[in-house]
Amino acid sequence: RRVLRDLIGCDDSAPVVLYQGGLIGGRALHRLVAAMASIPSALLVIEGSGPAEDALREVAAASGCADRVRFMGWIPPEHLHAHACGADVGVVIYENTSLNNYYAAPNKLYAYLMAGLPMASSDFPGLRDVVVGEGVGDVFDPAGEESIASTLRSLLDDTAGRAQMAARARL
C-alpha cells in the first residue's frame, strides 16, 4: 500500500483515485480530471503518457485542481500492480466513440481486480458486467463530469463498502 503513497508524498488519510493507461483520445480523461474539482479531499494519480497529457494538465489548472492531479508519466509494467495496491479506487474510462470502446474489457480492469482495487468505470456492457455484476465497484456516464464525480464520491465515502468490494475483487 505504501509504494504509491510514498511516491506521491501522501499519507493514508487522503483518498487516491488511480488511472493507469494511455493519455489518448476516446478516454474522456478531460472529464475525469475536471470531475476532481468537486472532490476536494481526493488526489487523482495518472500513470501513463500520451499526446493528451498537455491538454489534461490545462484542464486540471483551469478546474482549480492541478495540485491534486499527479501526472506520473510512463510506469514500468512491473510496478503497476504495487501502485494499484496503494490506491482507493481505480478508474476504467472510455468514451462511446467506437464499438471497441463500447465493448471493451481492457487489461487494466483485470489488473485492478488482482490488486483488490474497487473500480469506477464507464457504464458500458463489458465493464458493467464485471464491475457491477461482481460487486467490485460502480459505473458512470463518461459523457458527464457530474456522473463521474458522483460515482467517485460515492465510492470514496463508503469505506466499508470499498473493503467489501476489495475482498470480492480478489476472489
Tab-separated table of C-alpha atoms in Angstrom, residues 2-151:
chain	number	residue	atom	x	y	z
A	2	ARG	CA	2.831	2.380	0.763
A	3	VAL	CA	4.623	2.278	-2.606
A	4	LEU	CA	2.243	4.613	-4.451
A	5	ARG	CA	1.578	6.844	-1.454
A	6	ASP	CA	5.287	7.259	-0.728
A	7	LEU	CA	5.885	8.054	-4.401
A	8	ILE	CA	3.272	10.829	-4.448
A	9	GLY	CA	4.003	12.022	-0.915
A	10	CYS	CA	0.631	11.478	0.731
A	11	ASP	CA	-0.435	9.750	3.902
A	12	ASP	CA	-3.202	7.181	4.314
A	13	SER	CA	-5.853	9.806	5.095
A	14	ALA	CA	-6.013	11.212	1.556
A	15	PRO	CA	-8.192	9.152	-0.806
A	16	VAL	CA	-6.361	8.245	-4.010
A	17	VAL	CA	-8.091	7.704	-7.351
A	18	LEU	CA	-5.883	5.947	-9.906
A	19	TYR	CA	-5.916	5.852	-13.691
A	20	GLN	CA	-3.368	3.654	-15.426
A	21	GLY	CA	-3.254	3.779	-19.209
A	22	GLY	CA	-2.647	5.806	-22.307
A	23	LEU	CA	-3.367	9.509	-22.382
A	24	ILE	CA	-5.168	9.479	-25.703
A	25	GLY	CA	-8.497	10.493	-27.190
A	26	GLY	CA	-11.561	8.355	-26.634
A	27	ARG	CA	-10.947	8.000	-22.912
A	28	ALA	CA	-12.857	11.016	-21.500
A	29	LEU	CA	-9.844	11.775	-19.339
A	30	HIS	CA	-10.539	15.505	-19.587
A	31	ARG	CA	-13.867	14.887	-17.844
A	32	LEU	CA	-12.226	12.712	-15.189
A	33	VAL	CA	-9.700	15.458	-14.438
A	34	ALA	CA	-12.397	18.152	-14.362
A	35	ALA	CA	-14.574	15.984	-12.088
A	36	MET	CA	-11.836	16.073	-9.453
A	37	ALA	CA	-12.633	19.751	-8.844
A	38	SER	CA	-15.772	18.649	-6.983
A	39	ILE	CA	-13.941	16.034	-4.877
A	40	PRO	CA	-11.601	18.307	-2.903
A	41	SER	CA	-10.410	15.660	-0.458
A	42	ALA	CA	-9.085	13.261	-3.114
A	43	LEU	CA	-5.991	13.008	-5.262
A	44	LEU	CA	-6.039	11.743	-8.841
A	45	VAL	CA	-2.925	9.847	-9.903
A	46	ILE	CA	-2.494	9.410	-13.634
A	47	GLU	CA	0.068	6.809	-14.644
A	48	GLY	CA	0.680	6.800	-18.362
A	49	SER	CA	1.761	9.005	-21.196
A	50	GLY	CA	0.413	10.149	-24.494
A	51	PRO	CA	-0.499	13.089	-26.689
A	52	ALA	CA	-3.337	14.296	-24.427
A	53	GLU	CA	-1.097	14.996	-21.418
A	54	ASP	CA	-0.617	18.727	-22.033
A	55	ALA	CA	-4.351	19.243	-22.580
A	56	LEU	CA	-5.107	17.308	-19.380
A	57	ARG	CA	-2.692	19.481	-17.420
A	58	GLU	CA	-4.521	22.533	-18.794
A	59	VAL	CA	-7.889	21.094	-17.710
A	60	ALA	CA	-6.509	20.468	-14.218
A	61	ALA	CA	-5.268	24.061	-13.992
A	62	ALA	CA	-8.498	25.531	-15.366
A	63	SER	CA	-10.556	23.397	-12.962
A	64	GLY	CA	-8.545	24.550	-9.963
A	65	CYS	CA	-7.352	21.084	-9.034
A	66	ALA	CA	-3.861	20.964	-10.547
A	67	ASP	CA	-2.392	20.496	-7.058
A	68	ARG	CA	-4.445	17.302	-6.628
A	69	VAL	CA	-3.773	15.718	-10.032
A	70	ARG	CA	-0.448	13.920	-10.206
A	71	PHE	CA	0.929	13.044	-13.637
A	72	MET	CA	3.403	10.221	-13.126
A	73	GLY	CA	4.297	9.529	-16.740
A	74	TRP	CA	5.038	6.073	-18.076
A	75	ILE	CA	5.452	3.481	-15.325
A	76	PRO	CA	7.321	0.221	-15.981
A	77	PRO	CA	4.776	-2.619	-16.175
A	78	GLU	CA	6.380	-4.489	-13.285
A	79	HIS	CA	5.499	-1.580	-10.940
A	80	LEU	CA	1.842	-1.107	-11.920
A	81	HIS	CA	0.461	-3.766	-9.559
A	82	ALA	CA	2.226	-2.370	-6.488
A	83	HIS	CA	0.993	1.111	-7.373
A	84	ALA	CA	-2.600	-0.098	-7.846
A	85	CYS	CA	-2.481	-1.704	-4.399
A	86	GLY	CA	-1.912	1.760	-2.898
A	87	ALA	CA	-4.972	3.440	-4.391
A	88	ASP	CA	-8.526	3.570	-3.071
A	89	VAL	CA	-10.394	3.486	-6.400
A	90	GLY	CA	-9.234	2.581	-9.895
A	91	VAL	CA	-10.790	4.202	-12.951
A	92	VAL	CA	-11.545	2.459	-16.243
A	93	ILE	CA	-12.847	5.149	-18.562
A	94	TYR	CA	-13.765	5.069	-22.222
A	95	GLU	CA	-15.979	7.225	-24.406
A	96	ASN	CA	-18.544	5.680	-26.729
A	97	THR	CA	-16.591	6.564	-29.860
A	98	SER	CA	-16.343	3.072	-31.336
A	99	LEU	CA	-17.566	-0.469	-30.854
A	100	ASN	CA	-14.113	-1.300	-29.483
A	101	ASN	CA	-14.524	1.275	-26.697
A	102	TYR	CA	-18.161	0.384	-26.063
A	103	TYR	CA	-17.485	-3.324	-25.603
A	104	ALA	CA	-14.001	-3.001	-24.077
A	105	ALA	CA	-12.864	-5.150	-21.189
A	106	PRO	CA	-9.265	-3.881	-21.021
A	107	ASN	CA	-6.323	-5.402	-19.201
A	108	LYS	CA	-6.461	-2.664	-16.538
A	109	LEU	CA	-9.876	-3.989	-15.466
A	110	TYR	CA	-8.315	-7.306	-14.523
A	111	ALA	CA	-5.123	-5.738	-13.190
A	112	TYR	CA	-7.215	-3.659	-10.771
A	113	LEU	CA	-9.097	-6.813	-9.719
A	114	MET	CA	-5.822	-8.597	-8.971
A	115	ALA	CA	-4.796	-5.611	-6.841
A	116	GLY	CA	-8.096	-5.753	-4.932
A	117	LEU	CA	-8.881	-2.248	-6.141
A	118	PRO	CA	-12.531	-1.143	-6.213
A	119	MET	CA	-13.404	0.434	-9.549
A	120	ALA	CA	-15.330	3.242	-11.144
A	121	SER	CA	-15.899	2.601	-14.838
A	122	SER	CA	-17.772	3.750	-17.886
A	123	ASP	CA	-21.268	2.285	-17.974
A	124	PHE	CA	-20.715	0.048	-20.997
A	125	PRO	CA	-21.676	-3.653	-21.272
A	126	GLY	CA	-18.261	-5.318	-20.923
A	127	LEU	CA	-17.332	-3.143	-17.969
A	128	ARG	CA	-20.728	-3.150	-16.243
A	129	ASP	CA	-20.891	-6.953	-16.355
A	130	VAL	CA	-17.720	-7.189	-14.291
A	131	VAL	CA	-17.775	-4.054	-12.141
A	132	VAL	CA	-21.441	-4.113	-11.100
A	133	GLY	CA	-22.091	-7.792	-11.805
A	134	GLU	CA	-19.287	-8.910	-9.500
A	135	GLY	CA	-19.900	-6.164	-6.941
A	136	VAL	CA	-16.431	-4.630	-7.243
A	137	GLY	CA	-17.377	-1.027	-7.977
A	138	ASP	CA	-19.844	1.222	-9.728
A	139	VAL	CA	-20.351	2.775	-13.150
A	140	PHE	CA	-20.800	6.291	-14.512
A	141	ASP	CA	-21.755	8.060	-17.712
A	142	PRO	CA	-18.397	9.064	-19.227
A	143	ALA	CA	-20.083	11.935	-21.089
A	144	GLY	CA	-20.870	13.722	-17.812
A	145	GLU	CA	-18.397	15.159	-15.310
A	146	GLU	CA	-21.039	15.142	-12.581
A	147	SER	CA	-21.787	11.462	-13.171
A	148	ILE	CA	-18.075	10.658	-12.886
A	149	ALA	CA	-17.719	12.801	-9.754
A	150	SER	CA	-20.856	11.373	-8.145
A	151	THR	CA	-19.690	7.787	-8.632
